[in-house]
Short mmCIF file of C-alpha atoms in Angstrom, two decimals:
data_model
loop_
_atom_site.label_atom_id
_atom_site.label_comp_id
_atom_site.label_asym_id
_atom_site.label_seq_id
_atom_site.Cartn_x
_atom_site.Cartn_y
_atom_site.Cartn_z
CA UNK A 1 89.55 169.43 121.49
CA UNK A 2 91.73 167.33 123.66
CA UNK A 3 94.70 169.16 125.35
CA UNK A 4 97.53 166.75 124.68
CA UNK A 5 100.44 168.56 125.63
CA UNK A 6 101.01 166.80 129.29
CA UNK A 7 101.37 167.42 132.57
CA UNK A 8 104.77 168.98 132.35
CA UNK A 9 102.51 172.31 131.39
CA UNK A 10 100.90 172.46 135.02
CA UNK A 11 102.57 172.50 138.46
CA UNK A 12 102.31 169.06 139.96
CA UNK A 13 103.79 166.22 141.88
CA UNK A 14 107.47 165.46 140.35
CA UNK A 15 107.83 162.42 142.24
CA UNK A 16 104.63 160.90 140.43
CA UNK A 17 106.77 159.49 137.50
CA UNK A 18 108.16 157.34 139.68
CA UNK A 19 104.56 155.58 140.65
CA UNK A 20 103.65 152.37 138.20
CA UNK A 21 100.04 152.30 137.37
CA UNK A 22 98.00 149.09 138.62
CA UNK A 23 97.30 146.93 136.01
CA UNK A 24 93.49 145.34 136.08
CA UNK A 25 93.73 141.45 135.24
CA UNK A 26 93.17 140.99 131.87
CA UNK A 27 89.45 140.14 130.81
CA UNK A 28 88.60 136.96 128.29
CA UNK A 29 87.74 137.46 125.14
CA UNK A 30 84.20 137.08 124.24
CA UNK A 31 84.76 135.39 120.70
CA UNK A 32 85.88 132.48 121.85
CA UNK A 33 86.05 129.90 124.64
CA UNK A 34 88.24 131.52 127.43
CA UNK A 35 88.17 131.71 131.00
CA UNK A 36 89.57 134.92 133.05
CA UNK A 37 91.53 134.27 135.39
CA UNK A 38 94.04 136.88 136.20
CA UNK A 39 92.56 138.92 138.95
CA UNK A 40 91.54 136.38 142.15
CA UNK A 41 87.74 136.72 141.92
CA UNK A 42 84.84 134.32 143.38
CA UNK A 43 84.41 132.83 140.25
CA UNK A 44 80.73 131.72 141.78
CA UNK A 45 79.82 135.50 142.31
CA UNK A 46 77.66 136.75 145.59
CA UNK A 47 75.93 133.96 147.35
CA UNK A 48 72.13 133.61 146.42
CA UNK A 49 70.86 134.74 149.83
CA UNK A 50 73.06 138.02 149.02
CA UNK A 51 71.52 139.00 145.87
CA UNK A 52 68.34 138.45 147.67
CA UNK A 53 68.82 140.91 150.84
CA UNK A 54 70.43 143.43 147.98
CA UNK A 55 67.10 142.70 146.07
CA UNK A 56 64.96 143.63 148.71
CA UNK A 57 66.24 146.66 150.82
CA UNK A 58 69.43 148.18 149.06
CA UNK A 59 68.78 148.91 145.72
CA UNK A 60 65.70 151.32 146.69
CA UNK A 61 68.19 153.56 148.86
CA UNK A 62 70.33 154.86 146.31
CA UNK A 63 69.07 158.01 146.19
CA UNK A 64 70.60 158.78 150.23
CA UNK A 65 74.02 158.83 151.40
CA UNK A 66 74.97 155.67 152.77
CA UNK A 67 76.18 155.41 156.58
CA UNK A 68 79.58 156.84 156.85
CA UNK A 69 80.99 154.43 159.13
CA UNK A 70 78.86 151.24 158.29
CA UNK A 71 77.80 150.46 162.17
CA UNK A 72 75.47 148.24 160.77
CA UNK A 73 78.65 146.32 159.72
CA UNK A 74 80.39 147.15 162.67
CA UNK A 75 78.73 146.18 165.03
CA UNK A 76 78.18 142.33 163.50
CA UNK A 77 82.24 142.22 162.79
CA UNK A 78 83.06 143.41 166.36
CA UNK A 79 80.96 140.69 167.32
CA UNK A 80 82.17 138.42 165.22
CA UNK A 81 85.76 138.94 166.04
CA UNK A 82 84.90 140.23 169.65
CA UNK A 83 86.75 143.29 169.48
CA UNK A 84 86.23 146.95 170.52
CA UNK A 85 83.76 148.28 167.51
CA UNK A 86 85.71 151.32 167.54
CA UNK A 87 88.85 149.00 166.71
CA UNK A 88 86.92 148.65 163.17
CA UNK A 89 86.95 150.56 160.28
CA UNK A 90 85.62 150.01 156.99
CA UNK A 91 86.83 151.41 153.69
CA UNK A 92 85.89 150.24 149.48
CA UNK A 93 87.88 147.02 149.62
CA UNK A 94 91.15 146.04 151.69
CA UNK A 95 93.37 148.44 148.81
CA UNK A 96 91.51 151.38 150.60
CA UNK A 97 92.54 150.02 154.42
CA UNK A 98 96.15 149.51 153.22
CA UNK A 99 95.97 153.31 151.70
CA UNK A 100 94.30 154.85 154.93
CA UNK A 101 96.63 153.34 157.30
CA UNK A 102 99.59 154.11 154.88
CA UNK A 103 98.24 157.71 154.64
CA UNK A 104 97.43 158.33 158.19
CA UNK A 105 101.56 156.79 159.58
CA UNK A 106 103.70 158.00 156.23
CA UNK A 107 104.84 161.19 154.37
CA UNK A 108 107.95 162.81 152.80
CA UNK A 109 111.13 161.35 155.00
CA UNK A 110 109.06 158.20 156.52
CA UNK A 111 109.52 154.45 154.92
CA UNK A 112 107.13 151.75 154.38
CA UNK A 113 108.60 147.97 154.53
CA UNK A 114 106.71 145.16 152.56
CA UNK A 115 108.20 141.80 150.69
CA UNK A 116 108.68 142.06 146.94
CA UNK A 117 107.37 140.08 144.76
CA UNK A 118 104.27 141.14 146.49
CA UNK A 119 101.06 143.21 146.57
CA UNK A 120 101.61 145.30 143.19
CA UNK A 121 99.12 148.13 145.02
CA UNK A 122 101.80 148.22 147.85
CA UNK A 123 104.60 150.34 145.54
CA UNK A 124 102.03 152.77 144.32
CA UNK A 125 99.94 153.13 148.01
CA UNK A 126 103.33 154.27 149.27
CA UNK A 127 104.81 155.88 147.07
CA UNK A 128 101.38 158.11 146.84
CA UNK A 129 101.60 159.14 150.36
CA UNK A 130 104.96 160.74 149.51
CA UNK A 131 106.39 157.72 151.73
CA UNK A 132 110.03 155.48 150.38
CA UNK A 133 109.07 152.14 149.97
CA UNK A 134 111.84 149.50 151.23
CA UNK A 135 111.10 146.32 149.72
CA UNK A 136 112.67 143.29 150.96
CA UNK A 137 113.21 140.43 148.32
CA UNK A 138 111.27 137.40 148.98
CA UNK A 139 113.59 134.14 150.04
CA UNK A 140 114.61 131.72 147.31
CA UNK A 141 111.49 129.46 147.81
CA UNK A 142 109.49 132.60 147.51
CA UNK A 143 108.42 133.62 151.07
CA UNK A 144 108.89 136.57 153.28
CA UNK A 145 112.36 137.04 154.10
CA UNK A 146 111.46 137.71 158.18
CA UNK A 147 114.71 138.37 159.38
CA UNK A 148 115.79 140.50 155.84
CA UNK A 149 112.31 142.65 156.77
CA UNK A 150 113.68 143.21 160.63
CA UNK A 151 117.13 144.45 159.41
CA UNK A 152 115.66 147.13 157.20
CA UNK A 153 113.96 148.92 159.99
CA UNK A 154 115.20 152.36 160.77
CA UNK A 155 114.13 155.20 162.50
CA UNK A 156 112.74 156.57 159.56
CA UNK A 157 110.16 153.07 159.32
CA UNK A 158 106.78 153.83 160.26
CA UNK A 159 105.02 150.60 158.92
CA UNK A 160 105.77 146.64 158.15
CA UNK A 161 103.68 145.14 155.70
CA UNK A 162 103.12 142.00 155.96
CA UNK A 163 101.34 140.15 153.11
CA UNK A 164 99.81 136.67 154.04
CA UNK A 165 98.98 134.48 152.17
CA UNK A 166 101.58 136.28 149.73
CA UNK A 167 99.93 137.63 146.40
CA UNK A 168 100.92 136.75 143.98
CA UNK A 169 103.37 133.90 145.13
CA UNK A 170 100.73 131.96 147.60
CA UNK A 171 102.87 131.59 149.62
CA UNK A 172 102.35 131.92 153.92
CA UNK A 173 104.02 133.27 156.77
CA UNK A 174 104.41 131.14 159.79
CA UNK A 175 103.07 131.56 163.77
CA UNK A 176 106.85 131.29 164.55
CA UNK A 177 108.40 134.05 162.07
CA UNK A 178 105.10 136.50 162.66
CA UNK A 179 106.60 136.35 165.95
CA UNK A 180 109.53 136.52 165.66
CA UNK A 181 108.68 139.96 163.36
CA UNK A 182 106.55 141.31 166.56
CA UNK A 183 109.03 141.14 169.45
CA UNK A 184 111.70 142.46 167.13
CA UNK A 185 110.20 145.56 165.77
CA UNK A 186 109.19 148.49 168.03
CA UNK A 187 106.04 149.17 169.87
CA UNK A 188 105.68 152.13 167.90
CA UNK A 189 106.21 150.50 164.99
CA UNK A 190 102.60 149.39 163.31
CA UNK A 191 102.90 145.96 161.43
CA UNK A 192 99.59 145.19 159.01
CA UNK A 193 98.66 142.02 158.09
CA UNK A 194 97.28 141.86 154.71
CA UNK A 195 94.89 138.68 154.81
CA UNK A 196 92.64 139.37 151.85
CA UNK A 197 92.81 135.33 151.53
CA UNK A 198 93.09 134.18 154.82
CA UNK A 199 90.17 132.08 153.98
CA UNK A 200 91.61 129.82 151.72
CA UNK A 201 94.76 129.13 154.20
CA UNK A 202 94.37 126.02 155.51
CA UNK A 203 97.91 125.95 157.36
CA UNK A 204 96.14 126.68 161.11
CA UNK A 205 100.09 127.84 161.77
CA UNK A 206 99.78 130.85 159.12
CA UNK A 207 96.51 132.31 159.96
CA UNK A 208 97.70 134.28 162.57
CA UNK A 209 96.82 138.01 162.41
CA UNK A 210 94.22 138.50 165.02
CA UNK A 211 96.08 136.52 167.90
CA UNK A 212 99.05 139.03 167.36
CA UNK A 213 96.28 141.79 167.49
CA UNK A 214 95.40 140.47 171.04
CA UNK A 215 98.74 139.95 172.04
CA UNK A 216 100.88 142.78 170.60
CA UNK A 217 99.51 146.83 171.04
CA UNK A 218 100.50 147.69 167.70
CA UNK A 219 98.95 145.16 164.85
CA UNK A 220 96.24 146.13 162.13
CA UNK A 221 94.52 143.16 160.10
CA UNK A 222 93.29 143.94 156.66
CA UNK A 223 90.14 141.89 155.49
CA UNK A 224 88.04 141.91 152.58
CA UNK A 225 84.76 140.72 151.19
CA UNK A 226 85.72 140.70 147.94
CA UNK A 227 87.68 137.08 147.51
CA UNK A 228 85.55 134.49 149.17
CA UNK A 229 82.32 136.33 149.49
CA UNK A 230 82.24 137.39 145.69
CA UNK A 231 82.15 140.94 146.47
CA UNK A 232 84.71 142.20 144.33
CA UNK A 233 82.89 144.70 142.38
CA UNK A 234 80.88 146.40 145.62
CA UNK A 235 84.34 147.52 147.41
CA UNK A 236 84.01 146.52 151.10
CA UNK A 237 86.40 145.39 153.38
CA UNK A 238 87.50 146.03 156.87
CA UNK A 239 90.70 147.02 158.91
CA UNK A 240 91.01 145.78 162.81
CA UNK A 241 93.61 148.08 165.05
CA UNK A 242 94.52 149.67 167.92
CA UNK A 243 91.71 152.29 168.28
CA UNK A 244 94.25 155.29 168.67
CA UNK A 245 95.64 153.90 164.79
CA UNK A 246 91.81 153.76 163.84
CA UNK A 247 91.23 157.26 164.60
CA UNK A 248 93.95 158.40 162.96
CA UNK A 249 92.84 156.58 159.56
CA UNK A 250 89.27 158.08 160.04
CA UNK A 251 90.68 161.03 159.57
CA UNK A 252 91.79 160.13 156.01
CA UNK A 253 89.26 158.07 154.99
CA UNK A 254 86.99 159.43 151.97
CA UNK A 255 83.78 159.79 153.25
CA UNK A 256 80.89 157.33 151.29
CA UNK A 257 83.07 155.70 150.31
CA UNK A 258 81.32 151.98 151.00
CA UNK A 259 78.12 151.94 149.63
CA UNK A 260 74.78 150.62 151.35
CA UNK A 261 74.60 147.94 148.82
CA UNK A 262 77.94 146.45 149.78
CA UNK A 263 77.03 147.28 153.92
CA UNK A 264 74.13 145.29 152.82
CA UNK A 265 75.78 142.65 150.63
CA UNK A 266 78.46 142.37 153.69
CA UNK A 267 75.96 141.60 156.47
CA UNK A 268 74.17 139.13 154.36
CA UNK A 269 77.26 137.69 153.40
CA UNK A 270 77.94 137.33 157.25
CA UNK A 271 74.73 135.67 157.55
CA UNK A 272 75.49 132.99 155.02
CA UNK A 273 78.63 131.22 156.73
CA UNK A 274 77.67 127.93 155.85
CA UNK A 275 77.00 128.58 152.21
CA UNK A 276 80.58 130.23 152.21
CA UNK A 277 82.23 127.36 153.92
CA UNK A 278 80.59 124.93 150.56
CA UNK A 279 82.29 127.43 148.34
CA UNK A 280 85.21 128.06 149.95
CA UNK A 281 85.89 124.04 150.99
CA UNK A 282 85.36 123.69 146.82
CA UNK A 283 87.80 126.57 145.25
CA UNK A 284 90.42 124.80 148.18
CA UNK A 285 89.42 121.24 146.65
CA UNK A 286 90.05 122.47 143.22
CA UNK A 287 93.21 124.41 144.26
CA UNK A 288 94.68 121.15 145.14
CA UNK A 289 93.42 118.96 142.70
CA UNK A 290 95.07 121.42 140.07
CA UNK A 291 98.65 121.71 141.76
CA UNK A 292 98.83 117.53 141.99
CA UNK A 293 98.21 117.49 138.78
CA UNK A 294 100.65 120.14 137.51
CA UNK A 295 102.97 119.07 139.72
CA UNK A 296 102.46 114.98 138.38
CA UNK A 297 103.20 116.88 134.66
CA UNK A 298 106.74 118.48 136.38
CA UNK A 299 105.61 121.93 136.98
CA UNK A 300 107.11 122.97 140.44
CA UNK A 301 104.36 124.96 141.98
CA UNK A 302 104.55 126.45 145.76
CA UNK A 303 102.48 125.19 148.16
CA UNK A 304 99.47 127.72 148.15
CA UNK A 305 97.06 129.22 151.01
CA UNK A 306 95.34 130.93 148.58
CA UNK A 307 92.79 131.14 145.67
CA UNK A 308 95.36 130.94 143.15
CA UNK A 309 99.03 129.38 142.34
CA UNK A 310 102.12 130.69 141.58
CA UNK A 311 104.49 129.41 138.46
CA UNK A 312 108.07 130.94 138.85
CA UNK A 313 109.63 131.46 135.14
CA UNK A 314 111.86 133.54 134.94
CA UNK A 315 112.88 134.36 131.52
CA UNK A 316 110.25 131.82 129.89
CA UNK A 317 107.28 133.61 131.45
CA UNK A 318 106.15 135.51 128.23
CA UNK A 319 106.65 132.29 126.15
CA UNK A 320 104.72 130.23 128.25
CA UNK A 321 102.14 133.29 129.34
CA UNK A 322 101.67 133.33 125.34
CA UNK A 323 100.41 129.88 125.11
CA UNK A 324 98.65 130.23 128.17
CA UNK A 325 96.28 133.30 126.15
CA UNK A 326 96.19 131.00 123.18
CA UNK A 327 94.66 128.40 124.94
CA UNK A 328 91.92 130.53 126.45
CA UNK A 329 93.40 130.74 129.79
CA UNK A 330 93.70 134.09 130.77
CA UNK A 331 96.39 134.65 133.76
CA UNK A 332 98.44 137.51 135.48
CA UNK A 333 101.51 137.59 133.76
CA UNK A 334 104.80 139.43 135.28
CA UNK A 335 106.98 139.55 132.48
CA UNK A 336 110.63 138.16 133.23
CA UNK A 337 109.45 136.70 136.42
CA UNK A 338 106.16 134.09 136.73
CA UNK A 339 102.53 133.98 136.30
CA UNK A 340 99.25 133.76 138.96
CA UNK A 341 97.02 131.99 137.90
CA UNK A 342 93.43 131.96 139.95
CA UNK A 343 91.04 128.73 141.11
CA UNK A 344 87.84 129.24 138.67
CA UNK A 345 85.49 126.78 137.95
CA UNK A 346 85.56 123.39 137.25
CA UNK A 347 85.56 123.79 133.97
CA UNK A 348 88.03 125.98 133.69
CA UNK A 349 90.37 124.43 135.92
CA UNK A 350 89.87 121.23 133.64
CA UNK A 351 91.76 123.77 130.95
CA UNK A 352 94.31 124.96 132.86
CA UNK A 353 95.27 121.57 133.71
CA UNK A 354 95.06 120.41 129.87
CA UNK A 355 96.73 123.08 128.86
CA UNK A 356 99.52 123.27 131.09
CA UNK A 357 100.18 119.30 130.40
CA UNK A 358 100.38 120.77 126.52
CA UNK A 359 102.81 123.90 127.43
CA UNK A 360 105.36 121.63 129.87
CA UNK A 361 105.40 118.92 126.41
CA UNK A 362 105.93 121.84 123.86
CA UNK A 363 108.78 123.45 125.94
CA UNK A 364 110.77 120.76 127.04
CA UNK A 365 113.69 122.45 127.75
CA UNK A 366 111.64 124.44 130.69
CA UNK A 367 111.17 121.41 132.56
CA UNK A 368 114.89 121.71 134.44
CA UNK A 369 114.35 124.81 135.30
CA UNK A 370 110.95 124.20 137.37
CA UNK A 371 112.68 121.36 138.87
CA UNK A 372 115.43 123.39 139.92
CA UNK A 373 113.44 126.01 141.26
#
């Protein structure tokens, strides 16, 4: 028998209840033609040279403890980026880097600031740590709000988040406000750059995190393999920082926690650049060949450096979401506010496109509001 009776029967953590539980995108249904895509993946899974290395050495070693710190993996990023290997740490997907750092800075009495609409792990990671998060509303054309995020810092702030390309609005943060953000917030004031996309952000002015790590002595970049690598379901990514910050998120870091299949996965996936760069150079193609489109049916969609798009809604966001689901196009939906929707394939961008042209004819009355947004 299931004890049902609740927490409220054991001593816990009060300020819990106020914590939102993450919401996995929604899968497609199998009984009918349906594409998911609610939740950013590759949707071209691991490259083939990938499955091969995982073929061939991984999947025999599960029996032993993989390497706690991933040198392997180390080693080829520091090279790679030409940093200090000890700037590098690894943890089960960027969500874990975020929730070290946050960890290792925060606690009771300490603040976090990040943009909202924004990361929905952000609220929870903070929140967790017993931290206040101060969330700084995006601008009206949906970006960060740079000088909004330098007026909330107090003496209480510990950590900036800044979230770029911005998920789930696509939208980037430029060269000139990132610094701006770094020569107004203190030195001992860590500012993470959340780039889990930086791939697909073709603006050479937004992709700026590791020239601020070089120039500025208190920057951490968050990376992942799970986006354009198709690594999503092995949990590996990687943080870059100031090696004092690194040692202080060893020391919260769950040990194991990255697998040697993804430490494989990852250095095969490093191997494979120029397959990546055909797959990424495709989702990009596709990204834009869907927003001209949308945008030639009178959708207003912000310009994206990401693998998805954003459609701001406001109140028509379930009606449209609804016909969205109907159509066998399965998005994130943020009730009363918009819906992400991610690149997939070609064929299911072909829907999206059809069925958007279908939505924007049956709700007429939508139309001025995208326009006005």
């Amino acid at each position: 028998m299931t004890n049902t009776e609740g927490i409220a029967a054991f001593r816990h953590r009060e300020d819990l209840a106020s914590i939102p539980v993450y919401r996995q995108g929604k899968p497609a249904p199998t009984d009918r033609r349906a594409f998911k895509l609610s939740s950013n993946e590759n949707p071209y899974g691991p490259l083939p040279s990938v499955i091969e290395a995982i073929d061939k050495s991984a999947l025999t070693s599960m029996n032993r403890y993989p390497d706690m710190h991933g040198w392997k993996v180390v080693e080829r990023l520091a090279k790679r980026y030409d940093v200090d290997p000890a700037s590098i740490i690894l943890g089960a997907g960027s969500s874990e880097i975020i929730t070290e750092l946050v960890d290792a800075l925060t606690g009771p009495g300490t603040e976090v600031i990040y943009p909202w609409r924004s990361f929905e792990a952000y609220p929870i990671i903070v929140r967790g740590a017993g931290a206040t998060p101060v969330e700084v509303p995006l601008t009206a054309d949906l970006r960060h709000d740079i000088p909004a995020m330098i007026a909330a810092v107090t003496d209480r702030t510990r950590l900036i988040i800044v979230n770029n390309p911005n998920n789930p609005t696509s939208t980037t943060v430029s060269r000139e406000e990132a610094e701006q953000l770094m020569e107004a917030v203190p030195k001992d004031v860590v500012v993470l750059f959340d780039e889990a996309y930086y791939q697909f952000n073709t603006d050479p002015d937004t992709e700026v995190a590791m020239d601020l790590f070089r120039k500025y002595p208190n920057v951490v970049v968050a990376h992942t393999f799970s986006k354009a690598y198709g690594l999503a379901g092995l949990r590996i990514g990687f943080g870059i920082g100031p090696v004092p910050v690194i040692n202080e998120m060893s020391k919260v870091a769950l040990p194991f926690a990255v697998s040697d299949v993804a430490q494989t996965a990852a250095i095969a996936s490093l191997d494979a650049q120029d397959e990546l760069d055909v797959r990424v150079k495709d989702l990009i193609a596709e990204r834009s060949r869907i927003i001209e489109a949308l945008e030639a049916q009178g959708w207003h969609v912000p310009p994206s450096g990401a693998n998805y798009f954003w459609l701001q809604l406001g109140d028509l966001t379930d009606a449209v979401a609804e016909k969205l689901t109907e159509a066998g196009v399965i998005a994130r939906v943020f009730s009363g506010c918009g819906i992400r929707i991610s690149i997939g394939t070609h064929e299911a961008n072909d829907l999206v496109i059809e069925t958007c042209a279908n939505v924007i004819k049956e709700l007429p009355a939508a139309a001025e509001q995208w326009g006005a947004q």
